[in-house]
mmCIF file of C-alpha atoms and ligand atoms in Angstrom:
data_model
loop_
_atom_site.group_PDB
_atom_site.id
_atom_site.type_symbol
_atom_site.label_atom_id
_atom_site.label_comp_id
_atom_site.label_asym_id
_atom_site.label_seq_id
_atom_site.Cartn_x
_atom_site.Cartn_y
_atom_site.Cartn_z
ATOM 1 C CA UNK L 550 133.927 103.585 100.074
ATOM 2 C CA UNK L 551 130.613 102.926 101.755
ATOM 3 C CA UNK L 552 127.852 104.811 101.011
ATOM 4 C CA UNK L 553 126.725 107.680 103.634
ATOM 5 C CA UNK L 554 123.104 107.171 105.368
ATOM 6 C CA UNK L 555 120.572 109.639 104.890
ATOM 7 C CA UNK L 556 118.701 111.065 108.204
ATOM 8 C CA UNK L 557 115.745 112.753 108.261
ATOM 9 C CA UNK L 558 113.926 114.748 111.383
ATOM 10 C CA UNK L 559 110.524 115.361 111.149
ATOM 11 C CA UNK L 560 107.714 117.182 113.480
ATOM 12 C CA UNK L 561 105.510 119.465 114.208
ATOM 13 C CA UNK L 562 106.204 123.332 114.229
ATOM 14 C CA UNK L 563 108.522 124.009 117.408
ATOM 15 C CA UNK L 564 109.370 120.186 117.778
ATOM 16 C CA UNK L 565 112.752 121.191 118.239
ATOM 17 C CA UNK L 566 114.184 119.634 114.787
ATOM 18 C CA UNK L 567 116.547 122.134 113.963
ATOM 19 C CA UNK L 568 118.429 122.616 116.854
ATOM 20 C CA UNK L 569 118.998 118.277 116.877
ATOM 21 C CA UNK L 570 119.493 118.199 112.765
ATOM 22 C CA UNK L 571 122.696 120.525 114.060
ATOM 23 C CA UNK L 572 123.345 119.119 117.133
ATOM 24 C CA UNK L 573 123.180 115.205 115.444
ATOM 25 C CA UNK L 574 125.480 116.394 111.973
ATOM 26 C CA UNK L 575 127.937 118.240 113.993
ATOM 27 C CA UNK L 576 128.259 114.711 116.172
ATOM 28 C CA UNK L 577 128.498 112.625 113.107
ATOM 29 C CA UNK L 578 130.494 115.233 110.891
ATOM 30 C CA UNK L 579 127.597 114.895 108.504
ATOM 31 C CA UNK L 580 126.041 117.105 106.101
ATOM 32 C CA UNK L 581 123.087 119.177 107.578
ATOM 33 C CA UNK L 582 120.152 120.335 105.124
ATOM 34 C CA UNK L 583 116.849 121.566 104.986
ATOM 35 C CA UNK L 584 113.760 121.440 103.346
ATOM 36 C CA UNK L 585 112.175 123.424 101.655
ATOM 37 C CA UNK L 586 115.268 126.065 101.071
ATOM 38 C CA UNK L 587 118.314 124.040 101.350
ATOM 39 C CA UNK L 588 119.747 125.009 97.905
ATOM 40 C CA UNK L 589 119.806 128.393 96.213
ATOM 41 C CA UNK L 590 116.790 126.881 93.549
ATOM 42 C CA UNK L 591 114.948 125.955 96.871
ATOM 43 C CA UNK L 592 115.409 129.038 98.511
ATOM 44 C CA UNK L 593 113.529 130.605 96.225
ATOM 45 C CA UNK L 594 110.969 128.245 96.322
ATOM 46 C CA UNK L 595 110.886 128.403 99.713
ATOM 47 C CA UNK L 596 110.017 131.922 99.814
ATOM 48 C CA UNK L 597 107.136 131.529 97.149
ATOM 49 C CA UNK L 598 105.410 128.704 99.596
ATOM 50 C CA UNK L 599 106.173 130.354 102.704
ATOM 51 C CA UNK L 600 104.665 133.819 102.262
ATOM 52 C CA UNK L 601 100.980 134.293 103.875
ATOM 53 C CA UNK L 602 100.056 136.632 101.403
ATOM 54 C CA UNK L 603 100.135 133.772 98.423
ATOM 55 C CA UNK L 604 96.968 132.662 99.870
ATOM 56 C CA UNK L 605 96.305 131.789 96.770
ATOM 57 C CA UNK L 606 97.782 128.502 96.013
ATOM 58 C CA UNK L 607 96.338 125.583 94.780
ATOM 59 C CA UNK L 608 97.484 122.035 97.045
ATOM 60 C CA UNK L 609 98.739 120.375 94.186
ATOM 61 C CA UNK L 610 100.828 123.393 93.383
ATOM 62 C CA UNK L 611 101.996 123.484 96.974
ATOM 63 C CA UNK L 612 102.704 119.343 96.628
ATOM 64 C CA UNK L 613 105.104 119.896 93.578
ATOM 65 C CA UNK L 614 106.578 122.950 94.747
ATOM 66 C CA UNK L 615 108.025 120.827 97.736
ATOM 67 C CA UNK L 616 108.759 117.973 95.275
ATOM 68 C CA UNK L 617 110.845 120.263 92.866
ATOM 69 C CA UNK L 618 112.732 121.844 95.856
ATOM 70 C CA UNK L 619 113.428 118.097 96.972
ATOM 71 C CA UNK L 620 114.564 116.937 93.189
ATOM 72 C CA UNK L 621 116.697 120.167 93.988
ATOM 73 C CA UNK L 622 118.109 119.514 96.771
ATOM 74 C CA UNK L 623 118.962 115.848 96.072
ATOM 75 C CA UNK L 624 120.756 116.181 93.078
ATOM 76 C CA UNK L 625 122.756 119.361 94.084
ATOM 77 C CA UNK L 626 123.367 118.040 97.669
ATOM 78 C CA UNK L 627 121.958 114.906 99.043
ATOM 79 C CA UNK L 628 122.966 112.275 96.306
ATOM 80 C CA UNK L 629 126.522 113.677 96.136
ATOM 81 C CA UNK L 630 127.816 113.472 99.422
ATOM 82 C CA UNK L 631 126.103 110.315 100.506
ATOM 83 C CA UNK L 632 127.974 109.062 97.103
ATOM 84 C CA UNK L 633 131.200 110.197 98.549
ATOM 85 C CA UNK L 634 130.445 108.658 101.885
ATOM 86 C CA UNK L 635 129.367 111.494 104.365
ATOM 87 C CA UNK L 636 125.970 111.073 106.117
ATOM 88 C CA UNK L 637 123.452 113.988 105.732
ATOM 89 C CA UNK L 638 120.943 115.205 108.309
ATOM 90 C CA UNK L 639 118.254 117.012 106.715
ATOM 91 C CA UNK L 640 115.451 119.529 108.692
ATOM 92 C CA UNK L 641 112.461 117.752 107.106
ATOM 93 C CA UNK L 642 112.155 114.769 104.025
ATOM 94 C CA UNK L 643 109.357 113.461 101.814
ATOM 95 C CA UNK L 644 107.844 112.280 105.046
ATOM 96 C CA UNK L 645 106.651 115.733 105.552
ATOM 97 C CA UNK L 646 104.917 115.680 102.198
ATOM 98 C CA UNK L 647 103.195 112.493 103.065
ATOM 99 C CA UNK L 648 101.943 114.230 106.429
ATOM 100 C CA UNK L 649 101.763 117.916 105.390
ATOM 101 C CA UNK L 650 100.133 117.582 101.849
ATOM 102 C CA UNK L 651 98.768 114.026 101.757
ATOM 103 C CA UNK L 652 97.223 113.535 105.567
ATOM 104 C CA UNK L 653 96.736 117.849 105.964
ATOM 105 C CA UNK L 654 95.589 118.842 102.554
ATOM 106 C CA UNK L 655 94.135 115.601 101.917
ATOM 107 C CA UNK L 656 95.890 114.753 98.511
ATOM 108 C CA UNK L 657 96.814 111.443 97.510
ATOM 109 C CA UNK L 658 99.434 109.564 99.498
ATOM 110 C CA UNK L 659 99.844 106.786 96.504
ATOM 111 C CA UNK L 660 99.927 109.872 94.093
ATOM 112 C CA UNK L 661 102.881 111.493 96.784
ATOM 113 C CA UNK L 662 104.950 108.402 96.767
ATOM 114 C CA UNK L 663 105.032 108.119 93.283
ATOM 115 C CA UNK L 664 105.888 111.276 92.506
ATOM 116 C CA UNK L 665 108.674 111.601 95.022
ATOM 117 C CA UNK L 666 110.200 108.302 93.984
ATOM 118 C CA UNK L 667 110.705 109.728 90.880
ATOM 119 C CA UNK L 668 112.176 113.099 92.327
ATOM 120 C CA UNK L 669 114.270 111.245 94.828
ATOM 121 C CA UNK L 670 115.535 108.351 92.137
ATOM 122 C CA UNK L 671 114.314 106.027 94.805
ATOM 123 C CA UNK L 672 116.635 107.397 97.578
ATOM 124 C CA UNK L 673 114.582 107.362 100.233
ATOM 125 C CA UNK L 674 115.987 108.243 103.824
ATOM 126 C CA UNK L 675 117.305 105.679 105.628
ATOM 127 C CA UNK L 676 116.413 106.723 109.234
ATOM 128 C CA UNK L 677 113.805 109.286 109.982
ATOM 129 C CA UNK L 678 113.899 110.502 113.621
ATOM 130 C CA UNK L 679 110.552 111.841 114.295
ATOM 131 C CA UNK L 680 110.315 114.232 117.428
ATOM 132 C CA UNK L 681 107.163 113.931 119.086
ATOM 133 C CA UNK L 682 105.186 116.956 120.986
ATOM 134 C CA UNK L 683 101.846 117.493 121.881
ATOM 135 C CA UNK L 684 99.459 119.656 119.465
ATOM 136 C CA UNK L 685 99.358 122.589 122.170
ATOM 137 C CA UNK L 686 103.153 122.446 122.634
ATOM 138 C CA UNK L 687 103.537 123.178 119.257
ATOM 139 C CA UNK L 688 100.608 125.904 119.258
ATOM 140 C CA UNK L 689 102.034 127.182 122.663
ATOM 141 C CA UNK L 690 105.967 127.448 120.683
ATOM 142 C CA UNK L 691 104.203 128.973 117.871
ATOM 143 C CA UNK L 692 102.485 131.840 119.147
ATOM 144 C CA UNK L 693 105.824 133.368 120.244
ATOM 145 C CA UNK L 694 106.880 133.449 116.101
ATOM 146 C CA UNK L 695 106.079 135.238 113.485
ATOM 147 C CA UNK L 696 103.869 132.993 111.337
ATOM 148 C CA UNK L 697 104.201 131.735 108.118
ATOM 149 C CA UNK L 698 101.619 130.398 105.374
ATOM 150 C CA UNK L 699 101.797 126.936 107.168
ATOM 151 C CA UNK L 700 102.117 127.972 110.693
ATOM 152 C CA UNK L 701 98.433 130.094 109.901
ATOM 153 C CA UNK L 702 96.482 126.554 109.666
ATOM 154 C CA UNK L 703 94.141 125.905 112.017
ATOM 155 C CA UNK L 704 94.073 123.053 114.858
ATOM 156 C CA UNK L 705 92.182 120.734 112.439
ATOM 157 C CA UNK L 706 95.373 120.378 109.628
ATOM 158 C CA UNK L 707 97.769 120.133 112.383
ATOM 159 C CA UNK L 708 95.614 117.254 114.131
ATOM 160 C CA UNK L 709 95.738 115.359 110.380
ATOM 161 C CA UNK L 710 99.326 115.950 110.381
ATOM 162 C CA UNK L 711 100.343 114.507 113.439
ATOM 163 C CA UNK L 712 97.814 111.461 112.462
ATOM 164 C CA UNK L 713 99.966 111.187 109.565
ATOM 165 C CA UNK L 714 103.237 110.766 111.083
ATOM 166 C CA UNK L 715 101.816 108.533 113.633
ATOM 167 C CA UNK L 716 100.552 106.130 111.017
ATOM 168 C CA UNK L 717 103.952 106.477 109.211
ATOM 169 C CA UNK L 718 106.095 105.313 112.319
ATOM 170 C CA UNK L 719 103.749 102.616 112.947
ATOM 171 C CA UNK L 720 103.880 101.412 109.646
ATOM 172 C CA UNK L 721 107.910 101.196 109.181
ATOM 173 C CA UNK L 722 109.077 100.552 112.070
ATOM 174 C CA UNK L 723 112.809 99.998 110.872
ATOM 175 C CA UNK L 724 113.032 103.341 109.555
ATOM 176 C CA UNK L 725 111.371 105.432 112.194
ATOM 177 C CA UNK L 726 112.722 106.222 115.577
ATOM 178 C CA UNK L 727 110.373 108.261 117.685
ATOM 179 C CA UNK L 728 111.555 110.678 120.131
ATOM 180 C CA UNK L 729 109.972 112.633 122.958
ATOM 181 C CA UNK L 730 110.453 116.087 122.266
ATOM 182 C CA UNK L 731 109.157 117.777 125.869
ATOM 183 C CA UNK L 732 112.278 116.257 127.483
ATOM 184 C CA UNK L 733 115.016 118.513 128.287
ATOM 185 C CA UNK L 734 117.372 119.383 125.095
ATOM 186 C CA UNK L 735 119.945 117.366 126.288
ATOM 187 C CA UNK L 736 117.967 114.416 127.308
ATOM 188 C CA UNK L 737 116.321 114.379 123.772
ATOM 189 C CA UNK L 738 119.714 115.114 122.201
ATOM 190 C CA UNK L 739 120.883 111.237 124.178
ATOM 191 C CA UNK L 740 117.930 110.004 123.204
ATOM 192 C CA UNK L 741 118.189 110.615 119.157
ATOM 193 C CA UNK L 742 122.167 109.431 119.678
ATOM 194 C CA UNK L 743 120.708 106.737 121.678
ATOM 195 C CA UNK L 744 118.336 105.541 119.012
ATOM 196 C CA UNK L 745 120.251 106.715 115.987
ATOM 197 C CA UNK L 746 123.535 104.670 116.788
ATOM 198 C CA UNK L 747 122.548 101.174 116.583
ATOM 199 C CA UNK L 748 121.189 102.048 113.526
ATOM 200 C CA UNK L 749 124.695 102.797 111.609
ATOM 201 C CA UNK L 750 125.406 98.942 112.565
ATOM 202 C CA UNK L 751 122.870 97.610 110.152
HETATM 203 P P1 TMP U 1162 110.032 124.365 108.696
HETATM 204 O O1 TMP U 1162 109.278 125.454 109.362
HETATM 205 O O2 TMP U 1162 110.156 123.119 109.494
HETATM 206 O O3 TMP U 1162 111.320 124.835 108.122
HETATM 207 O O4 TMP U 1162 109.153 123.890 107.406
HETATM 208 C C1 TMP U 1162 108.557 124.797 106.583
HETATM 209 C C2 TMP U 1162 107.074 124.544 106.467
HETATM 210 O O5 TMP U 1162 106.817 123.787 105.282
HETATM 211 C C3 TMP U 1162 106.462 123.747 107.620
HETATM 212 O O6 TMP U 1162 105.255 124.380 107.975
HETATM 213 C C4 TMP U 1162 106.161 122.403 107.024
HETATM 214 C C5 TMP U 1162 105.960 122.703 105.550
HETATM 215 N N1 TMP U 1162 106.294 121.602 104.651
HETATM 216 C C6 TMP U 1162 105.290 120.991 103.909
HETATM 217 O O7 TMP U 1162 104.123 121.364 104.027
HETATM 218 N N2 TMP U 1162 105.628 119.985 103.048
HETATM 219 C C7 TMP U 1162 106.917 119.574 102.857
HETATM 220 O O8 TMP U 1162 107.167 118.674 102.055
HETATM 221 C C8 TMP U 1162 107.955 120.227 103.632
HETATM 222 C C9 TMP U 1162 109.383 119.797 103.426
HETATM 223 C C10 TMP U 1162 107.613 121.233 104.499
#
């Protein structure tokens, strides 16, 4: 049996990403995820790192928090079903480490990768589909929510972020597909299928 393939969507806040990590595993009959929170360990986490009154923790705290939830999650879900052949579509990867921790909080990218090799056993995913928006689209989305810890930053952390994936894409291009996300839902759900397809060739 072939081994599934592991798809990631990444973003900014109010990209859209959940409603196309649904819309993409119910297509493919895949496994859909999330991170942080996608296993009752990372739940938990989840809630520690998402709370704006723990205003008090330290970035490299916040890095491994994300790390351990990701260890979680790939050992109790990930690594198991693409072992037994189903794809999984996961809100968010290691990507959003790189951007969120390394580019935002200005840790060590080298330091990141490392680190999550070691959580992930090397299993990196195999297609990220980043979808794109504007800085004020996402602030616009956001100010309709109820904000978490990371949805508090200001403009400046969300500018390094979107640096980050931007550098990221450009740098692997035969992982990353990029995606507008101000099209229509519909148009951006043909245009991850689109992009996504060809991919399950190779
Ligand atoms: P979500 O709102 O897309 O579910 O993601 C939760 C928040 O956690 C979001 O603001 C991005 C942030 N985050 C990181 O800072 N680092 C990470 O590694 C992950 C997975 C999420």
């Amino acid at each position: 049996m072939s081994r599934g393939k592991y798809i990631a969507f990444e973003g900014l806040e109010g990209c859209g990403k959940s409603t196309h990590v649904k819309r993409l595993a119910e297509t493919l009959g895949a496994v859909a995820t999330r991170e942080p929170g996608g296993t009752r360990i990372g739940a938990m986490l989840r809630a520690i790192l998402a709370d704006p009154d723990n205003t008090d923790i330290d970035p490299r705290t916040e890095l491994l928090l994300m790390t351990a939830d990701r260890a979680q999650l790939m050992s109790e879900v990930i690594e198991p079903a693409l072992v037994a052949g189903q794809h999984v579509v996961s809100d968010r990867s290691v990507y959003s480490t790189l951007a969120y921790q390394g580019y935002g909080r200005g840790l060590g990218i080298d330091t990141i990768r490392s680190i999550n090799e070691w959580a992930l056993n090397q299993a990196l995913p195999d297609i990220v589909v980043w979808i794109q928006i504007p800085r004020d689209e996402a602030e616009r989305r956001l100010a309709k929510r109820n904000l978490d810890r990371f949805e508090r930053e200001g403009a400046d952390f969300f500018a390094r972020i979107a640096v980050g994936f931007a550098e990221m894409a450009a740098a692997d291009p035969a992982r990353w597909i990029i995606i507008d996300g101000m099209l229509p839902k519909d148009d951006v759900q043909a245009a991850i299928h689109a992009a996504v397809s060809p991919r399950f060739a190779s």
